[in-house]
DNA sequence: CGTACCACCAAACAGATTGCCCAGTGGATC
DNA sequence: GATCCACTGGGCAATCTGTTTGGTGGTACG
């Protein structure tokens, strides 16, 4: 759960050059291969590293438009809405937030015009009272974790 | 840019068992190893697969609280705000959305109490006019792309 | 003070995988 | 008919993986 400095370096290295392999990592970090291997195993069983799945870019897939929809859910319909939205491929993420039955929904679409179709499909579901959508224009900071990892490693050291 | 059915299966397989290797994939998919290799190269140079970085779980790192902050930016301060927020490790993502100088900001914190510190640090920056924060309670659909990939592959086939 | 435990290093092994090259085949294009 | 392209199936040396072994140092604890 607490991240070591070496753990941090391992994660950063892995983020920079994912195909690197344990052996090469041990060389670059100046530690024994077994150590890296053990650390990696620990990080994975700890759940710190969830996996190494491919990072797919929706834009390159033909879905360059991203939007966030804030949904207001009718009382007691939360589970239904969740189940429904799970079946919509264009729904990339769904979160419930503080506030009266609110959900936040990350969408993608093939175009601005297509976004209309997606939104209709999403908010057309009975159980959604109201929805407001914001289109994403730019993404100055794409989803990242490295700075957080480094911070966590630093915290650990400074103790 | 357009995704083949085989491409789709490759991505899905890779998402399910990331450590699988090209050879094993070719066996499971019933195609030659060179084919899988060529497809993978193409997918990567196309940008469809951005990489294979480790998926780090902020919660396991000690940051179990997630929140979204909607920021209203003072005219012309957008660049400054971006630059500043980039330096805050707890800012995992930053997006500019439609609306008058609005940004959406994904945050994590060590606790609800700690969230206050993070928010102060974020909105304390000059150039941010107003901010409203929503704490994430549940994550019924964690960030996913597979259904979209399958959809894209299906679209391609049905043509 | 001695023991036990733990993380790490260094080395070794067989087995598997990778990157790369080649020749042949079938379909589509012009 | 000639050409291009993607795929197959095979083969090669080099490398990496998973795993085990023995040895070292530090720390916690009775």
XYZ file of C-alpha atoms (C1' of nucleotides) in Angstrom:
378
model
C 0.000 0.000 0.000
C 2.828 2.392 0.769
C 5.079 3.025 -2.157
C 8.809 2.800 -1.948
C 11.162 4.963 -3.945
C 12.261 1.914 -5.887
C 8.634 1.006 -6.478
C 8.118 4.471 -7.840
C 11.031 4.180 -10.210
C 9.770 0.837 -11.395
C 6.360 2.245 -12.195
C 7.763 5.300 -13.910
C 10.147 3.220 -15.959
C 7.331 0.908 -16.901
C 5.197 3.841 -17.929
C 7.895 5.280 -20.130
C 8.863 2.030 -21.825
C 6.183 -0.549 -21.217
C 7.697 -3.297 -23.328
C 10.898 -3.208 -21.399
C 10.971 -6.504 -19.524
C 12.139 -7.346 -16.047
C 15.733 -8.002 -16.947
C 16.323 -4.693 -18.664
C 14.618 -2.916 -15.787
C 16.914 -4.496 -13.258
C 19.860 -3.339 -15.335
C 18.677 0.233 -15.538
C 17.710 0.440 -11.899
C 20.931 -1.170 -10.788
C 19.296 -3.876 -8.735
C 19.015 -7.634 -9.049
C 16.428 -9.099 -11.331
C 14.816 -10.997 -8.510
C 14.257 -7.760 -6.647
C 12.430 -6.144 -9.520
C 10.422 -9.278 -10.020
C 9.468 -9.415 -6.350
C 8.540 -5.740 -6.316
C 6.416 -6.115 -9.384
C 4.597 -9.097 -7.949
C 3.960 -7.191 -4.765
C 2.705 -4.119 -6.600
C 0.326 -6.245 -8.585
C -1.049 -8.244 -5.689
C -1.365 -5.019 -3.726
C -3.543 -3.750 -6.516
C -1.343 -0.729 -7.048
C -0.706 -1.953 -10.553
C -3.986 -3.215 -11.847
C -2.658 -4.492 -15.124
C -1.008 -3.702 -18.401
C -3.940 -3.538 -20.729
C -3.588 -1.718 -24.030
C -4.422 1.962 -23.875
C -6.829 2.504 -26.707
C -7.414 5.938 -28.148
C -11.096 6.418 -28.994
C -10.196 9.229 -31.368
C -8.027 6.934 -33.465
C -10.890 4.471 -33.445
C -13.132 7.001 -35.108
C -14.636 8.595 -32.018
C -12.947 11.970 -31.760
C -15.681 13.699 -29.799
C -15.789 13.445 -26.028
C -18.489 14.806 -23.775
C -19.567 14.691 -20.179
C -23.190 14.350 -19.265
C -24.540 15.075 -15.827
C -27.585 12.980 -15.245
C -30.261 13.457 -12.659
C -31.795 10.152 -11.728
C -35.319 9.487 -10.623
C -35.519 8.212 -7.074
C -34.765 4.534 -6.821
C -33.951 4.127 -10.494
C -30.215 4.254 -9.995
C -29.600 0.564 -10.511
C -31.660 0.489 -13.690
C -29.865 3.446 -15.139
C -26.508 1.903 -14.372
C -27.463 -1.367 -15.945
C -28.742 0.385 -19.035
C -25.795 2.683 -19.530
C -23.442 -0.256 -19.192
C -24.898 -1.585 -22.409
C -24.117 1.568 -24.363
C -20.657 1.225 -25.882
C -20.198 4.961 -26.213
C -20.444 5.303 -22.449
C -16.822 5.047 -21.415
C -17.290 5.749 -17.749
C -20.043 6.252 -15.259
C -19.727 7.714 -11.798
C -22.179 8.552 -9.102
C -21.455 11.798 -7.357
C -22.647 13.711 -4.376
C -25.824 15.586 -4.970
C -29.383 14.497 -5.469
C -29.201 11.317 -7.527
C -26.552 12.626 -9.827
C -24.384 10.681 -12.135
C -21.536 11.778 -14.299
C -21.166 10.078 -17.609
C -18.259 10.154 -20.023
C -19.283 9.771 -23.638
C -17.636 9.588 -27.015
C -19.105 9.993 -30.459
C -18.064 9.885 -34.099
C -18.873 13.538 -34.649
C -20.785 16.384 -33.154
C -23.773 15.233 -35.101
C -23.318 11.695 -33.903
C -23.117 12.960 -30.360
C -26.757 13.844 -30.647
C -27.573 10.228 -31.363
C -25.535 9.055 -28.392
C -27.078 11.569 -26.047
C -30.541 10.648 -27.188
C -29.750 7.049 -26.548
C -28.423 7.843 -23.099
C -30.982 10.278 -21.830
C -33.830 8.618 -23.633
C -33.848 6.020 -20.904
C -36.712 6.245 -18.514
C -35.402 6.998 -15.061
C -33.276 9.902 -16.133
C -35.021 13.094 -15.165
C -32.717 15.675 -16.542
C -29.364 15.783 -18.298
C -26.901 18.482 -19.115
C -24.021 17.911 -21.449
C -20.662 19.565 -21.843
C -18.532 18.867 -24.885
C -14.836 18.493 -24.329
C -12.812 20.790 -26.500
C -9.300 20.252 -25.366
C -7.450 17.900 -23.073
C -4.541 19.816 -21.589
C -3.816 17.092 -19.044
C -4.639 13.613 -20.308
C -5.333 11.062 -17.627
C -2.076 10.571 -15.778
C -0.855 8.938 -12.607
C 2.893 9.307 -12.724
C 3.078 12.569 -10.785
C 0.910 11.000 -8.135
C 3.148 7.959 -7.976
C 6.185 10.150 -7.571
C 4.427 12.120 -4.885
C 3.473 8.964 -3.037
C 7.025 7.658 -3.259
C 8.333 10.964 -1.956
C 5.904 10.975 0.954
C 7.107 7.537 1.888
C 10.748 8.577 1.845
C 10.298 11.738 3.821
C 8.779 9.832 6.708
C -8.092 3.996 -38.490
C -10.843 1.545 -39.262
C -10.816 -1.504 -37.080
C -10.974 -4.999 -38.437
C -12.699 -7.845 -36.672
C -9.321 -9.486 -36.128
C -7.959 -6.210 -34.804
C -10.832 -6.136 -32.378
C -10.149 -9.637 -31.153
C -6.500 -8.800 -30.702
C -7.308 -5.789 -28.573
C -9.863 -7.642 -26.509
C -7.518 -10.549 -25.959
C -4.786 -8.157 -24.968
C -7.097 -6.428 -22.551
C -8.105 -9.672 -20.903
C -4.613 -11.125 -20.582
C -2.070 -8.400 -21.123
C 0.982 -10.544 -20.426
C 0.063 -12.947 -23.147
C 2.669 -12.439 -25.856
C 2.388 -12.514 -29.610
C 2.933 -16.213 -30.019
C 0.207 -17.278 -27.640
C -2.143 -14.768 -29.235
C -1.560 -16.196 -32.667
C -2.370 -19.641 -31.302
C -5.612 -18.537 -29.702
C -6.732 -16.501 -32.658
C -5.824 -19.234 -35.095
C -3.658 -17.064 -37.309
C 0.017 -16.908 -38.064
C 2.313 -15.182 -35.667
C 3.498 -12.740 -38.310
C -0.064 -11.641 -38.868
C -0.620 -10.775 -35.248
C 2.697 -9.006 -35.160
C 1.883 -6.992 -38.255
C -1.569 -6.079 -36.915
C -0.143 -4.981 -33.617
C 2.462 -2.824 -35.295
C -0.203 -1.261 -37.433
C -2.503 -0.606 -34.496
C 0.303 1.054 -32.635
C 1.520 3.232 -35.459
C -2.089 4.142 -36.195
C -2.304 5.369 -32.653
C -5.248 3.114 -31.899
C -3.145 1.437 -29.259
C -1.270 4.177 -27.526
C 0.758 1.916 -25.316
C 0.820 -0.663 -22.599
C 1.601 1.419 -19.579
C 0.805 0.056 -16.152
C -2.661 0.895 -14.916
C -2.123 2.330 -11.494
C -4.933 2.444 -8.992
C -4.825 5.702 -7.030
C -6.897 4.124 -4.279
C -4.289 1.435 -3.682
C -1.690 4.170 -3.628
C -3.436 5.806 -0.721
C -5.718 8.162 -2.618
C -9.153 6.619 -2.328
C -11.157 9.809 -2.780
C -11.986 11.037 -6.256
C -13.706 14.280 -7.124
C -14.539 16.399 -10.111
C -14.150 20.132 -9.982
C -15.728 22.449 -12.490
C -13.632 25.560 -12.794
C -14.606 28.870 -14.238
C -11.588 30.622 -15.633
C -10.958 34.327 -15.829
C -10.744 35.601 -19.376
C -7.376 34.973 -20.932
C -5.987 33.079 -17.956
C -6.607 29.685 -19.455
C -2.986 28.926 -20.289
C -1.814 29.935 -16.830
C -4.382 27.778 -15.134
C -3.421 24.809 -17.258
C 0.237 25.248 -16.545
C -0.429 25.539 -12.862
C -2.733 22.570 -12.561
C -0.245 20.432 -14.431
C 2.093 20.855 -11.490
C -0.413 19.522 -8.976
C 0.047 15.761 -8.704
C -3.447 15.206 -7.391
C -4.849 16.583 -10.641
C -5.225 13.442 -12.704
C -6.934 14.986 -15.669
C -7.885 18.355 -16.988
C -10.317 19.115 -19.778
C -11.671 22.263 -21.268
C -15.336 22.116 -22.075
C -17.897 24.156 -23.884
C -19.163 27.081 -21.943
C -17.567 30.313 -20.881
C -14.012 29.432 -19.847
C -14.936 26.223 -18.156
C -12.620 23.445 -17.229
C -13.304 20.076 -15.747
C -10.747 18.713 -13.366
C -10.374 15.211 -11.998
C -8.868 15.100 -8.531
C -7.855 12.512 -5.994
C -7.102 12.883 -2.315
C -6.030 10.798 0.653
C -9.290 11.394 2.500
C -12.267 13.665 2.542
C -10.347 15.931 4.829
C -7.358 15.853 2.526
C -9.611 16.731 -0.354
C -10.062 20.108 1.209
C -6.325 20.691 1.004
C -6.255 19.632 -2.633
C -9.190 21.792 -3.557
C -7.678 24.763 -1.817
C -4.512 24.224 -3.703
C -6.374 23.993 -6.979
C -8.846 26.807 -6.670
C -6.466 28.980 -4.700
C -4.795 29.833 -7.954
C -5.443 33.283 -9.238
C -7.271 33.061 -12.526
C -9.942 30.721 -11.291
C -13.100 32.649 -10.717
C -15.383 30.019 -9.343
C -15.272 26.312 -8.671
C -17.813 23.689 -7.804
C -16.829 20.245 -6.696
C -18.605 16.928 -6.797
C -17.247 13.991 -4.856
C -17.382 10.632 -6.550
C -19.144 8.047 -4.469
C -19.266 5.038 -6.707
C -17.865 3.965 -10.025
C -20.412 1.663 -11.633
C -18.590 1.751 -14.971
C -14.850 2.162 -14.612
C -13.132 3.669 -17.624
C -13.488 1.137 -20.394
C -12.940 0.937 -24.113
C -13.586 -2.664 -24.977
C -17.282 -2.272 -25.820
C -16.347 0.604 -28.075
C -13.682 -1.468 -29.782
C -16.163 -4.249 -30.376
C -18.651 -1.760 -31.714
C -16.085 -0.273 -34.058
C -15.083 -3.715 -35.282
C -18.722 -4.586 -35.866
C -19.351 -1.383 -37.806
C -16.431 -2.224 -40.032
C -17.718 -5.710 -40.742
C -21.257 -4.689 -41.500
C -20.133 -2.361 -44.253
C 23.845 -11.622 22.853
C 22.017 -15.064 19.757
C 18.252 -16.352 16.731
C 14.874 -15.745 13.359
C 13.119 -13.257 9.725
C 13.240 -10.565 5.629
C 14.931 -8.233 1.567
C 18.382 -8.357 -1.515
C 22.236 -10.090 -4.507
C 24.422 -13.291 -7.770
C 24.334 -17.202 -10.496
C 22.418 -21.014 -12.844
C 19.070 -23.888 -15.652
C 15.788 -25.458 -19.146
C 12.056 -23.878 -21.758
C 9.771 -20.466 -24.206
C 9.472 -16.200 -26.810
C 11.166 -12.543 -29.693
C 12.762 -10.231 -33.838
C 13.857 -11.307 -38.277
C 14.119 -13.428 -42.734
C 12.345 -16.270 -46.415
C 9.300 -18.535 -50.053
C 4.717 -19.692 -51.358
C -0.382 -18.810 -51.875
C -4.739 -16.493 -52.712
C -7.402 -12.396 -53.643
C -7.959 -7.790 -55.547
C -6.582 -4.004 -58.689
C -5.400 -2.049 -62.984
C -1.684 -11.109 -67.429
C 1.200 -8.529 -64.152
C 1.428 -6.389 -59.733
C 0.461 -5.524 -55.118
C -0.861 -6.960 -50.600
C -1.954 -9.727 -46.587
C -1.444 -14.042 -44.780
C 0.790 -18.646 -44.022
C 4.323 -21.754 -42.344
C 8.875 -22.549 -41.501
C 13.528 -21.723 -39.558
C 17.277 -19.168 -37.060
C 20.085 -17.077 -33.327
C 19.577 -14.179 -29.412
C 17.152 -13.109 -25.546
C 14.085 -13.354 -21.735
C 11.232 -15.830 -18.325
C 10.180 -18.578 -14.341
C 12.282 -20.712 -10.855
C 15.645 -22.390 -7.678
C 19.846 -22.077 -4.903
C 23.187 -20.178 -1.721
C 25.088 -16.287 0.527
C 24.902 -11.459 2.761
C 23.302 -7.797 5.669
C 19.978 -5.448 8.608
C 16.457 -5.505 12.096
C 13.218 -7.131 15.629
C 12.797 -9.704 19.788
C 13.330 -12.808 23.519
